[in-house]
Short mmCIF file of C-alpha atoms and ligand atoms in Angstrom, two decimals:
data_model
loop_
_atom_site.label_atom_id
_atom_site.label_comp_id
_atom_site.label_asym_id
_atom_site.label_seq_id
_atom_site.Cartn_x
_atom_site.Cartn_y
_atom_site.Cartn_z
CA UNK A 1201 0.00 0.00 0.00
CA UNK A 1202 1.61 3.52 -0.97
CA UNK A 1203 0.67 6.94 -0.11
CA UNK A 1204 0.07 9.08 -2.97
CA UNK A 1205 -0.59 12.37 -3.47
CA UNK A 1206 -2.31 13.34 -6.87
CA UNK A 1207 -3.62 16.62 -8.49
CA UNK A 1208 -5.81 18.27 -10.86
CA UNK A 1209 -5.35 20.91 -12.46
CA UNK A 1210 -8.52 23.63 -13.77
CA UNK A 1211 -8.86 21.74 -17.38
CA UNK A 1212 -9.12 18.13 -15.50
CA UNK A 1213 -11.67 19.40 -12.91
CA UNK A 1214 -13.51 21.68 -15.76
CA UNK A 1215 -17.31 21.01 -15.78
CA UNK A 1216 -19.29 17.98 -13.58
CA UNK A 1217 -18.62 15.84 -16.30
CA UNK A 1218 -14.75 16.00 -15.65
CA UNK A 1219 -15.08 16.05 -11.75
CA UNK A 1220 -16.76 12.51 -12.20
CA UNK A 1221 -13.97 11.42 -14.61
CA UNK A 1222 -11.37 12.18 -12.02
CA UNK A 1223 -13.26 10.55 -9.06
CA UNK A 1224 -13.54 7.46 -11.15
CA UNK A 1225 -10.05 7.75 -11.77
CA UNK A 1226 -9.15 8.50 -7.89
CA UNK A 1227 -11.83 5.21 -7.15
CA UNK A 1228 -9.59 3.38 -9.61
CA UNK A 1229 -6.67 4.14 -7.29
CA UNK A 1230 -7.91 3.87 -4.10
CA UNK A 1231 -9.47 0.56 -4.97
CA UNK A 1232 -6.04 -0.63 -5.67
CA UNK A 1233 -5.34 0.05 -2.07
CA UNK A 1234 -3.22 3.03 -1.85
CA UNK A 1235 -4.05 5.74 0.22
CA UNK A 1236 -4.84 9.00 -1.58
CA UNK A 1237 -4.66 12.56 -0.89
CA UNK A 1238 -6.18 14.50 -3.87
CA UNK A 1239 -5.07 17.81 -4.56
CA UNK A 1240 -7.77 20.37 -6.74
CA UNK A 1241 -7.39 23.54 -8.20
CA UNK A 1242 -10.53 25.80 -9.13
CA UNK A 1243 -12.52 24.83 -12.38
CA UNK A 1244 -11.14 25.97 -15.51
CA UNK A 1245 -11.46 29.92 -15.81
CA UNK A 1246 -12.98 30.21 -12.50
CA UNK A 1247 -10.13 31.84 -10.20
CA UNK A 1248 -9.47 34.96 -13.68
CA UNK A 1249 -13.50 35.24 -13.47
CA UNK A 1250 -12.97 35.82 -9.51
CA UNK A 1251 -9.91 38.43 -9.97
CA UNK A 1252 -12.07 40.52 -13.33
CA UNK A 1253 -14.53 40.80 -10.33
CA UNK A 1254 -12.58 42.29 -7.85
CA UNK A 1255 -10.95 44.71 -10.67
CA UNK A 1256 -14.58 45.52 -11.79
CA UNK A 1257 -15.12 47.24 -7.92
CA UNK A 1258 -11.74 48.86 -7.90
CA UNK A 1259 -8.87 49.92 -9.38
CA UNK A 1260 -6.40 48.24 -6.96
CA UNK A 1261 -8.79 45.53 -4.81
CA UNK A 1262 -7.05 44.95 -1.49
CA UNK A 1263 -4.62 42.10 -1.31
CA UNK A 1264 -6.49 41.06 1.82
CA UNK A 1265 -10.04 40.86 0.63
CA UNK A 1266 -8.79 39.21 -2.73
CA UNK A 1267 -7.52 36.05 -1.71
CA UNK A 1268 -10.90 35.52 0.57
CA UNK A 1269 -12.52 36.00 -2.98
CA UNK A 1270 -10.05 34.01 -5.65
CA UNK A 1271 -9.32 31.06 -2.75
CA UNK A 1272 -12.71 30.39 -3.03
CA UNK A 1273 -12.81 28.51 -6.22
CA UNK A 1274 -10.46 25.31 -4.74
CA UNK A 1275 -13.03 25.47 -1.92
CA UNK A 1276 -15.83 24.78 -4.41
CA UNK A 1277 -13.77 21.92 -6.41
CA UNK A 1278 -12.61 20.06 -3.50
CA UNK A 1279 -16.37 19.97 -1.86
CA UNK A 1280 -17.99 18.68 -5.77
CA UNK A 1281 -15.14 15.94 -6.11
CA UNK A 1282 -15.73 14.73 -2.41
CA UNK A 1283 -19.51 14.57 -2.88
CA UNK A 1284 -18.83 12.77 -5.92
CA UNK A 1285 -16.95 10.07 -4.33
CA UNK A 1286 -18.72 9.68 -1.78
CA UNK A 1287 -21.97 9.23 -3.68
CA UNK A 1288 -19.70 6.33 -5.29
CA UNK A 1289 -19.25 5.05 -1.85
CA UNK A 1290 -15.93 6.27 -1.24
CA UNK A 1291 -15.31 7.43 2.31
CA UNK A 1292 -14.18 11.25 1.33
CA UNK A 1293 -13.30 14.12 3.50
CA UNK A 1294 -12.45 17.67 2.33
CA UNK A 1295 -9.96 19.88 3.43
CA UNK A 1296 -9.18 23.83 3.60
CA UNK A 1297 -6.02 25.35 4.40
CA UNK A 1298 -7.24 26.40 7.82
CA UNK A 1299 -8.35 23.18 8.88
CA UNK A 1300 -5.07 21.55 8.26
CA UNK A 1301 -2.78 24.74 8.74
CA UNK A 1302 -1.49 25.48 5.90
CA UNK A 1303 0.46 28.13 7.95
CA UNK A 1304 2.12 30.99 5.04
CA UNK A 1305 3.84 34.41 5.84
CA UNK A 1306 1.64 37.30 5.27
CA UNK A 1307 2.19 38.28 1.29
CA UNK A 1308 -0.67 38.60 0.28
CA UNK A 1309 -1.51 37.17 -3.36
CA UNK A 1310 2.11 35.49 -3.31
CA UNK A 1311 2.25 34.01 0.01
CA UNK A 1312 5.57 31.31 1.24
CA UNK A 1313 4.25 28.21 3.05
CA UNK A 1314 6.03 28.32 6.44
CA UNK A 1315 5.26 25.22 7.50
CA UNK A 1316 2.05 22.19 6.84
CA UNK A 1317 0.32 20.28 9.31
CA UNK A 1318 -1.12 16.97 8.26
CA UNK A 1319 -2.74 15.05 11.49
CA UNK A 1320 -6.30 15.26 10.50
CA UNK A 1321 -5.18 14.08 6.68
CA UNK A 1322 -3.27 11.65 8.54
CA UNK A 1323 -6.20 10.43 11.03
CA UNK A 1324 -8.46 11.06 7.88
CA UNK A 1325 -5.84 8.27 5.70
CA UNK A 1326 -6.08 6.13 9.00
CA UNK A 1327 -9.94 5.51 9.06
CA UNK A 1328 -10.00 4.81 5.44
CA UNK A 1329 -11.09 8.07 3.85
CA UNK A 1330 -9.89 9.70 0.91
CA UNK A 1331 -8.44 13.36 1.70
CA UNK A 1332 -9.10 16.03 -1.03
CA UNK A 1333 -7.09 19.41 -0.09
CA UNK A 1334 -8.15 22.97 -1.71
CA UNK A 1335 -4.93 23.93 -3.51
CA UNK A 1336 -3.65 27.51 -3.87
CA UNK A 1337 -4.57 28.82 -0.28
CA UNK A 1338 -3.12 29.08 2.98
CA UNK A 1339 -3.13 30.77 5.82
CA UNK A 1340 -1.35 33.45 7.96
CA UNK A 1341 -0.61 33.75 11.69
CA UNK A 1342 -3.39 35.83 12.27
CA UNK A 1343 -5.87 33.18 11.00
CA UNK A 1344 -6.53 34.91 7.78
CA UNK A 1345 -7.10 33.51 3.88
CA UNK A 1346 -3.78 33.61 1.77
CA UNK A 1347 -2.80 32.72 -1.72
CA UNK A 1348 0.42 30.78 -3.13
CA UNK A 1349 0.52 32.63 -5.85
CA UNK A 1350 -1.18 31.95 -9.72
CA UNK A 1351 -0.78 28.17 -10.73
CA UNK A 1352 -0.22 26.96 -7.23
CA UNK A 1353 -2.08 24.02 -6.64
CA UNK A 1354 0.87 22.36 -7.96
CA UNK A 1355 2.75 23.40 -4.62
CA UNK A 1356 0.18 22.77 -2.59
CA UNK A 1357 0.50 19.18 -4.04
CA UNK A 1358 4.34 19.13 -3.14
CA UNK A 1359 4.08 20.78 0.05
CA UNK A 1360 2.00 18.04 1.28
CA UNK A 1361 4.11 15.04 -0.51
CA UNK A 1362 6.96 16.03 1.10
CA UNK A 1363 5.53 16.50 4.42
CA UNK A 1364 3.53 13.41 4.30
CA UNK A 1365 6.67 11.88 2.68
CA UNK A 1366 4.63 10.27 -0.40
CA UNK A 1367 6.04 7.29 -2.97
CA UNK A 1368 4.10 9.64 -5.71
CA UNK A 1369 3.37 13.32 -6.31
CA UNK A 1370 1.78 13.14 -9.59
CA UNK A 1371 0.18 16.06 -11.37
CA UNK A 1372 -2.73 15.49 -13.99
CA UNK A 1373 -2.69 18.02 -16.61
CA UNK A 1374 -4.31 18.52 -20.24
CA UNK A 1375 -1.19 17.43 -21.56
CA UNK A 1376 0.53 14.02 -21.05
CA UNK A 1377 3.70 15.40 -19.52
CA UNK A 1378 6.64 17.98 -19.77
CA UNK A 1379 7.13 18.52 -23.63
CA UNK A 1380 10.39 19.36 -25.19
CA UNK A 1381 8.18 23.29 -25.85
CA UNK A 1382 4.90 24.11 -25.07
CA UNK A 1383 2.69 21.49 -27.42
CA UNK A 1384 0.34 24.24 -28.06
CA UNK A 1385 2.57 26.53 -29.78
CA UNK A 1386 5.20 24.49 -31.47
CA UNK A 1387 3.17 21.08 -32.97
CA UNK A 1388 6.74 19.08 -33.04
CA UNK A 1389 7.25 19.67 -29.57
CA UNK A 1390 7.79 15.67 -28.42
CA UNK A 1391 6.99 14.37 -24.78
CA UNK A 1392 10.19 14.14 -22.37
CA UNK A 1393 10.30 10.73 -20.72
CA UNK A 1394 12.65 12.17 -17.73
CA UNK A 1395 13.98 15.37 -16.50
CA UNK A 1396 15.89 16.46 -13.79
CA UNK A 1397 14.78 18.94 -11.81
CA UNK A 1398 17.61 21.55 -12.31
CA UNK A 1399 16.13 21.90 -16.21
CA UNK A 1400 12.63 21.63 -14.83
CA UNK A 1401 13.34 24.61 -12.82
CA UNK A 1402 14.73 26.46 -15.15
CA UNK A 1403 11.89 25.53 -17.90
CA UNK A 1404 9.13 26.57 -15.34
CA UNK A 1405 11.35 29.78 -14.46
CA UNK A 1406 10.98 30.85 -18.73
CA UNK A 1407 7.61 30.43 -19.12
CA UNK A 1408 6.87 26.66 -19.35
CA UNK A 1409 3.63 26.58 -17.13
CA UNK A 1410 3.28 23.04 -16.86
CA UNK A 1411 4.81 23.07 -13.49
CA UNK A 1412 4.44 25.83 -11.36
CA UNK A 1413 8.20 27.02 -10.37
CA UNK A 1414 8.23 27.20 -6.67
CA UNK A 1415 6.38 23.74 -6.76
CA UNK A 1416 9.88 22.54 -8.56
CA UNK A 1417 11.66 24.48 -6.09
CA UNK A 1418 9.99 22.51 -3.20
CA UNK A 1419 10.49 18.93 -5.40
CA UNK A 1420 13.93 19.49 -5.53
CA UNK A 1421 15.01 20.09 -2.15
CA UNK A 1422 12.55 17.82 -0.74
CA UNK A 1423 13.24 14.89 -3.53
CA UNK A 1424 9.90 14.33 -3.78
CA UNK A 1425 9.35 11.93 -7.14
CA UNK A 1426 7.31 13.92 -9.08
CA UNK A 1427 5.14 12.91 -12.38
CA UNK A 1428 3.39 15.11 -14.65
CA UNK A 1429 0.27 13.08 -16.38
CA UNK A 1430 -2.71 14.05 -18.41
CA UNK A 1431 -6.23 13.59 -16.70
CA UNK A 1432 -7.68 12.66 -20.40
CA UNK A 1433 -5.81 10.24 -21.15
CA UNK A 1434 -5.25 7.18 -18.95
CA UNK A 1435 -2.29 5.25 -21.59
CA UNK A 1436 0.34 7.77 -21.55
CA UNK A 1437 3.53 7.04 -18.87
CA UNK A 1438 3.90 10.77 -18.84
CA UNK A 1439 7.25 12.97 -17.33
CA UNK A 1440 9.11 12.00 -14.69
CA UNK A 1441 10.64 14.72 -13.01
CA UNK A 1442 13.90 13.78 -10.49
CA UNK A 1443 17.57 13.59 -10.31
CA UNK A 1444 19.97 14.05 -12.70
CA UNK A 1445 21.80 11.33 -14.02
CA UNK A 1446 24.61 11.05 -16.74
CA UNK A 1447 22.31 9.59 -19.41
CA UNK A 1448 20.77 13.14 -19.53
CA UNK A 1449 24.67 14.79 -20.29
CA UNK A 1450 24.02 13.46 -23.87
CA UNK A 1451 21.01 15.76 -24.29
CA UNK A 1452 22.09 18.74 -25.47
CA UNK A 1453 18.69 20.99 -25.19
CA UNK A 1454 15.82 19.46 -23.75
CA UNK A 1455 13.51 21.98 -23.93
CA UNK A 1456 12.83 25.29 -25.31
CA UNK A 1457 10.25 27.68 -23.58
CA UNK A 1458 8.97 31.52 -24.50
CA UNK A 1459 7.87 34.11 -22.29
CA UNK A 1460 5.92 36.35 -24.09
CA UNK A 1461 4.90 39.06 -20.57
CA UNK A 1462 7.71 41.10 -20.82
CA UNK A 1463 8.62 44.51 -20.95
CA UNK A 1464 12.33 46.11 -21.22
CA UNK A 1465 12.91 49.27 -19.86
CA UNK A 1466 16.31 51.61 -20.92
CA UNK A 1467 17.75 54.50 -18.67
CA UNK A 1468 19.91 56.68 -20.64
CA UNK A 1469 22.78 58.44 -19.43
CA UNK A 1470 23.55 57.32 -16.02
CA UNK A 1471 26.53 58.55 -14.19
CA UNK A 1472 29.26 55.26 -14.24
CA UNK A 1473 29.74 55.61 -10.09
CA UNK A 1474 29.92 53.36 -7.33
CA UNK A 1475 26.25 53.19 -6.12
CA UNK A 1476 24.38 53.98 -8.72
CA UNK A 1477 22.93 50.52 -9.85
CA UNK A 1478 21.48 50.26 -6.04
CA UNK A 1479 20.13 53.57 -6.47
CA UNK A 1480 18.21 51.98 -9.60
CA UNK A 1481 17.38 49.16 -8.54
CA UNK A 1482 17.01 49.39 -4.78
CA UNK A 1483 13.31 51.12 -4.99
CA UNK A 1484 11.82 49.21 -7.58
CA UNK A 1485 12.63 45.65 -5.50
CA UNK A 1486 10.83 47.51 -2.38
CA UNK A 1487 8.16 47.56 -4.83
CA UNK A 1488 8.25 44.30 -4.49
CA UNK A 1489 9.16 44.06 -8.58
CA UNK A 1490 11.41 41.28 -10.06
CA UNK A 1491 14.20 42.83 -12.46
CA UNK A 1492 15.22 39.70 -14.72
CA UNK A 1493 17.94 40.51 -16.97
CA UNK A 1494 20.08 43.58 -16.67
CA UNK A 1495 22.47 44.85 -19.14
CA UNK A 1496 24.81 47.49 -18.75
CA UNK A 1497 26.35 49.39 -21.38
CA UNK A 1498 30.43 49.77 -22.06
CA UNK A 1499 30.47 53.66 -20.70
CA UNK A 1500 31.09 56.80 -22.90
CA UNK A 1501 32.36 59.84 -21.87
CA UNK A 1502 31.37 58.50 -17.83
CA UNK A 1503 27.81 57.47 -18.68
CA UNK A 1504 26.34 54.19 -19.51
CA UNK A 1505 22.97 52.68 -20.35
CA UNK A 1506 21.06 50.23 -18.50
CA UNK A 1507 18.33 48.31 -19.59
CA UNK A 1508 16.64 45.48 -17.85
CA UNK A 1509 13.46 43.59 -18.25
CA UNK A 1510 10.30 42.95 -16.03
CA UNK A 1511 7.18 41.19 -16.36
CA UNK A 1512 4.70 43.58 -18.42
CA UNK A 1513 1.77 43.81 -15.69
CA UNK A 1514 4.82 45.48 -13.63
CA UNK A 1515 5.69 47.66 -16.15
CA UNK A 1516 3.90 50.89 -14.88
CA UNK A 1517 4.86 50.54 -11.65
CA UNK A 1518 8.69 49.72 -12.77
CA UNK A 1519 8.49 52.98 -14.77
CA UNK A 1520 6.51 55.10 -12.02
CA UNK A 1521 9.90 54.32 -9.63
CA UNK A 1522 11.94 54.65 -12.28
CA UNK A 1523 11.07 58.38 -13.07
CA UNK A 1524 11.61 59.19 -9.44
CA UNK A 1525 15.16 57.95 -10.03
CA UNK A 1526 16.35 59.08 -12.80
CA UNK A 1527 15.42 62.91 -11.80
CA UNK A 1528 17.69 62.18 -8.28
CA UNK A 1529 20.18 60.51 -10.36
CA UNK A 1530 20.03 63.34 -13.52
CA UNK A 1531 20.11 60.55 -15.47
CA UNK A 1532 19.84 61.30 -19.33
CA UNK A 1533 16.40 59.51 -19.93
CA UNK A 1534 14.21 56.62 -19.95
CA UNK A 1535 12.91 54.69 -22.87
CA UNK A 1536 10.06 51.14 -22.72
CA UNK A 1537 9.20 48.40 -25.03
CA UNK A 1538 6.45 46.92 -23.56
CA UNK A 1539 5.89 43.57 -26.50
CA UNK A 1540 8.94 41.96 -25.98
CA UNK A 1541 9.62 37.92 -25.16
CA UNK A 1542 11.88 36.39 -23.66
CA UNK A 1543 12.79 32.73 -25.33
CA UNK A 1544 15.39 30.56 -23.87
CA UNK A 1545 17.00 26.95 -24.68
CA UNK A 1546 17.62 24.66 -21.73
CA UNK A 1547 19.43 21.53 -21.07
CA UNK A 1548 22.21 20.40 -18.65
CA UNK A 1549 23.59 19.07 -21.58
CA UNK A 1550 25.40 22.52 -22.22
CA UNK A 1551 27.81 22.48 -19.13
CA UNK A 1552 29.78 20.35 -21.83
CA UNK A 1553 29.45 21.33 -25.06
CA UNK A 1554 30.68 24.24 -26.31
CA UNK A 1555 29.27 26.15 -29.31
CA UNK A 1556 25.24 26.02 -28.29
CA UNK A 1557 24.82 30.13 -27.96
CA UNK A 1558 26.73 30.65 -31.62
CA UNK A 1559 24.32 28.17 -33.02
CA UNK A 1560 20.97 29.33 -31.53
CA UNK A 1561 22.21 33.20 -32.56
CA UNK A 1562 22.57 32.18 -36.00
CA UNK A 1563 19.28 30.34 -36.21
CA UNK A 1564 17.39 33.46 -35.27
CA UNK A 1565 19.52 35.34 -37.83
CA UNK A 1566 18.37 32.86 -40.63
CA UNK A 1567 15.03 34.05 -39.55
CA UNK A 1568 16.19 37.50 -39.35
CA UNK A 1569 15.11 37.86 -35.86
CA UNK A 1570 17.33 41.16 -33.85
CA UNK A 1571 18.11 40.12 -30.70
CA UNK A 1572 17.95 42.65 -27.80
CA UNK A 1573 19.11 40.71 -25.12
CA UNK A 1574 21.11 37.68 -24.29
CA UNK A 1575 21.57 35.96 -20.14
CA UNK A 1576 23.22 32.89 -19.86
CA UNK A 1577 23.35 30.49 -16.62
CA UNK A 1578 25.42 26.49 -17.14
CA UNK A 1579 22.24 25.16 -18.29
CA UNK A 1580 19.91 27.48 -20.15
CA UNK A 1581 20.71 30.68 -22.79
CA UNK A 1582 17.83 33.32 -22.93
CA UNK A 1583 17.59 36.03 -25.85
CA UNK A 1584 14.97 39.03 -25.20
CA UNK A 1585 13.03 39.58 -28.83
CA UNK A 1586 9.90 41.34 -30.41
CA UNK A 1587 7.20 39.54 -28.96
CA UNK A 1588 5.51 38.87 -32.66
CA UNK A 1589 8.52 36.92 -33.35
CA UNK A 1590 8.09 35.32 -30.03
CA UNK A 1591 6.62 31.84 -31.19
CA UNK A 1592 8.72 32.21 -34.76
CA UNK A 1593 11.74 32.07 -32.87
CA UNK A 1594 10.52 29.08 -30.27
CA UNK A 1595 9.59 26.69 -33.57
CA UNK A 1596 12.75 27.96 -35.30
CA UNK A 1597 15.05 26.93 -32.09
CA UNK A 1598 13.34 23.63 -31.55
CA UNK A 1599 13.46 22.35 -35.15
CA UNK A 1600 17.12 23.30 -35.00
CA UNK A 1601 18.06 22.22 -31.97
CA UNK A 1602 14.97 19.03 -31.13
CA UNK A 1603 13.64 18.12 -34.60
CA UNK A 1604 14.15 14.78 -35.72
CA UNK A 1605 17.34 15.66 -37.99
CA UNK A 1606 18.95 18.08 -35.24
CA UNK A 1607 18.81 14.85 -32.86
CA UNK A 1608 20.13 12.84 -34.91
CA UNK A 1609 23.49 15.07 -35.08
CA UNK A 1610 23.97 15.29 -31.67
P1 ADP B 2821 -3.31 23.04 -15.00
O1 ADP B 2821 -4.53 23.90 -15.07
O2 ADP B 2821 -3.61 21.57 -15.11
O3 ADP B 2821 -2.43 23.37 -13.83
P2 ADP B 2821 -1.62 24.58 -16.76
O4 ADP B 2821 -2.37 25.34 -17.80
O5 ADP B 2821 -1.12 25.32 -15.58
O6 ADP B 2821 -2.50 23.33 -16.34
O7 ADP B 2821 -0.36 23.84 -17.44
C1 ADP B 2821 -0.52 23.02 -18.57
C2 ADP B 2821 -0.18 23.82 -19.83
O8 ADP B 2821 1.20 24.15 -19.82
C3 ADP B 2821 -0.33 23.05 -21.13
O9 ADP B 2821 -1.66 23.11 -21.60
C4 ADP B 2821 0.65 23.72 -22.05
O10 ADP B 2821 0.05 24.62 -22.95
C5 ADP B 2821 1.55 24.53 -21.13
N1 ADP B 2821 2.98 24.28 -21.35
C6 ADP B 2821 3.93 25.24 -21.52
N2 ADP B 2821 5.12 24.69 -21.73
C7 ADP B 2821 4.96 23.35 -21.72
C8 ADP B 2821 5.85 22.23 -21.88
N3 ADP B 2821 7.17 22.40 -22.10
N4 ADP B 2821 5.34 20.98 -21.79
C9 ADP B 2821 4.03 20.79 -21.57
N5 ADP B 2821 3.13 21.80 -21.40
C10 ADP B 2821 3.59 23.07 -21.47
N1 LIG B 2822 -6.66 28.34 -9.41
C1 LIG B 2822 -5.35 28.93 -9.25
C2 LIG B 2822 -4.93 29.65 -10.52
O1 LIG B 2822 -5.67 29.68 -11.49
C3 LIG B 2822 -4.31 27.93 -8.80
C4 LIG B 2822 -4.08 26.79 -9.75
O2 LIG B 2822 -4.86 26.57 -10.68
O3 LIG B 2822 -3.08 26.08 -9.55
O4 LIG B 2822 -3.88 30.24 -10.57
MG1 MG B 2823 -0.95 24.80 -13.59
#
């Protein structure tokens, strides 16, 4: 008898019709004689609907009083699937984040799990029920509602495999596993078997939503065995995600992933001094904004450029601090792009070959794509471009580098 811990995502818990798909598919399981903890997000579309809701009574709804609204969609899931299997006869119980403690810091929206408790899944497991948990919420020390942050669930899964130390955390998706690019944008895009979490990480980092990152985060350091599956169809083996091993060195690029919610921002004609970058960047991270890449120019004359990127719904509030700064700083002026993508290549593959970034640049040149921007890390190489030739470039890069031919080659 294992202990697994399973979830669905919005797609596989859709409509009624796909909450009693997945409690056949949980019977299935538990008549095998595992014990189950079932993780559910909200149904498909549900927690956008909530937010539009909130943005229709305000301009800026409070943090607080949005994650009582958007957490309730899990709430509603969890409660249909466990009246589904128990009309089945399956012993069920439902769980909240409150009722198990789910215990998160106070951020609002984007809240860290601080620690889980799990004795009444545990007692729940021991009398022969099935558990189903609301994914995405938690709580704070003051007893109030939290959220993990958009596309969640998926840590909400981990967070409990780990602490309940599971054989399985397996995800059930609309796809069959983690794809070599996003299957809906680039049709050749071909189902990984394995991947370790280090390229998982950074995949879900670039824009591959399959996994949600912090969820891979929490996989990794935890070793939880994770599997990504697809709810619709039962004869697929899926994506495991785990360890690295040295089969996966002969990989070059396993996966290729696009970002298309970026902006870049340029300010002109900054003094080259000690201090200065902090004096950039310092405010907008107390805005609680992520800077991704940052390039600064060679300097002229004393002055450089600096451009870096954030995600586009930050972009206003990047620039509002921004313009503050630049008048302290006389700085010579600020300039936005706010379609660009960010489209990256990843596999641990590159820590030992040489020659990957030449070969992606001149791809994108045979396309005649301009690059704006190029990060590297060991295992991944990210170029910032136009966001129209966002998904050119992704197809372009993965027949290169994952087609059928390119594989052959390596
Ligand atoms: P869920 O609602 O089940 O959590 P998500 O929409 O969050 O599902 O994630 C699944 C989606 O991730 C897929 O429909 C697919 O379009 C997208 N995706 C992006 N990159 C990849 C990839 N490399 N492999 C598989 N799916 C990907
Ligand atoms: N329902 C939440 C969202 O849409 C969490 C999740 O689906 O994982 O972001
Ligand atoms: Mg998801």
């Amino acid at each position: 008898m294992a202990l697994i811990v399973q979830k669905y995502g919005g797609t596989s818990v859709g409509s009624l019709e796909r909450i009693k798909a997945v409690a056949d598919k949980v019977a299935q399981v538990r008549r095998q004689g595992h014990q189950l903890v079932v993780v559910v997000s909200a149904m498909a579309g549900e927690t956008n609907r909530l937010f539009k809701l909130a943005e229709q009574l305000s301009d800026a709804p409070n943090p607080r009083e949005t994650d009582v609204l958007v957490a309730t969609g899990e709430q509603v899931s969890a409660a249909l699937l466990a009246i589904r299997l128990r009309a089945l006869g399956y012993p069920t119980v439902s769980f909240l984040a409150y009722q198990l403690k789910i215990l998160t810091d106070a951020c609002h929206g984007q809240a860290r799990i601080k620690s889980v408790e799990c004795d009444r899944i545990i007692h729940a497991l021991s009398e022969g029920n099935i558990a189903v948990v609301a994914g995405y919420q938690g709580i704070n020390e003051k007893g109030d509602i939290t959220t993990l942050g958009r596309g969640a669930s998926d840590l909400t899964a981990v967070a409990l495999a780990a602490v309940l130390k599971a054989s399985a955390c397996e995800i059930y998706t609309d796809v069959d596993g983690v794809y070599t690019a996003d299957p809906h944008i680039c049709p050749k895009a071909r189902r990984l078997e394995r991947i370790s979490y280090d390229e998982m990480l950074e995949m879900a980092g670039l824009g591959a939503k399959v996994l949600q990152l912090r969820s891979v985060e929490l996989a990794r350091r935890y070793r939880v065995p994770l599997v990504v599956r697809s709810s619709f169809d039962d004869a697929s083996e899926g994506t495991w995600v785990g360890e690295e091993d040295t089969s996966m060195e002969d990989v070059l690029v396993s996966g290729v992933t696009l970002d298309n919610n970026q902006s870049k921002i340029t300010i002109n004609g900054v003094a080259d001094r000690p201090g200065l970058a902090a004096r950039i960047f310092g405010p907008i991270a107390e805005a609680g904004i992520v800077v991704d890449m940052i390039i600064q120019n060679a300097s002229a004359d004393g002055r450089t450029d600096m451009t870096f990127t954030v995600a586009r719904n930050d972009l206003r509030r990047a620039l509002d601090q921004i313009r503050l700064v630049a008048d302290e700083i006389g700085a010579g002026g600020i300039s936005f792009e706010d379609q660009v993508a960010k489209v990256s290549i990843v596999g641990v593959g590159m820590r030992t070959h040489a020659g990957v970034a030449a070969r992606m640049f001149q791809v994108l040149a045979k396309e005649g794509i301009n690059i704006e921007m190029i990060a590297t890390s060991e295992i991944k190489i990210s170029v910032v471009v136009n966001s129209k030739y966002g998904e050119l470039a992704m197809r372009a890069l993965h027949d290169a580098f994952l087609g059928q031919l390119a594989a052959d080659a390596v």
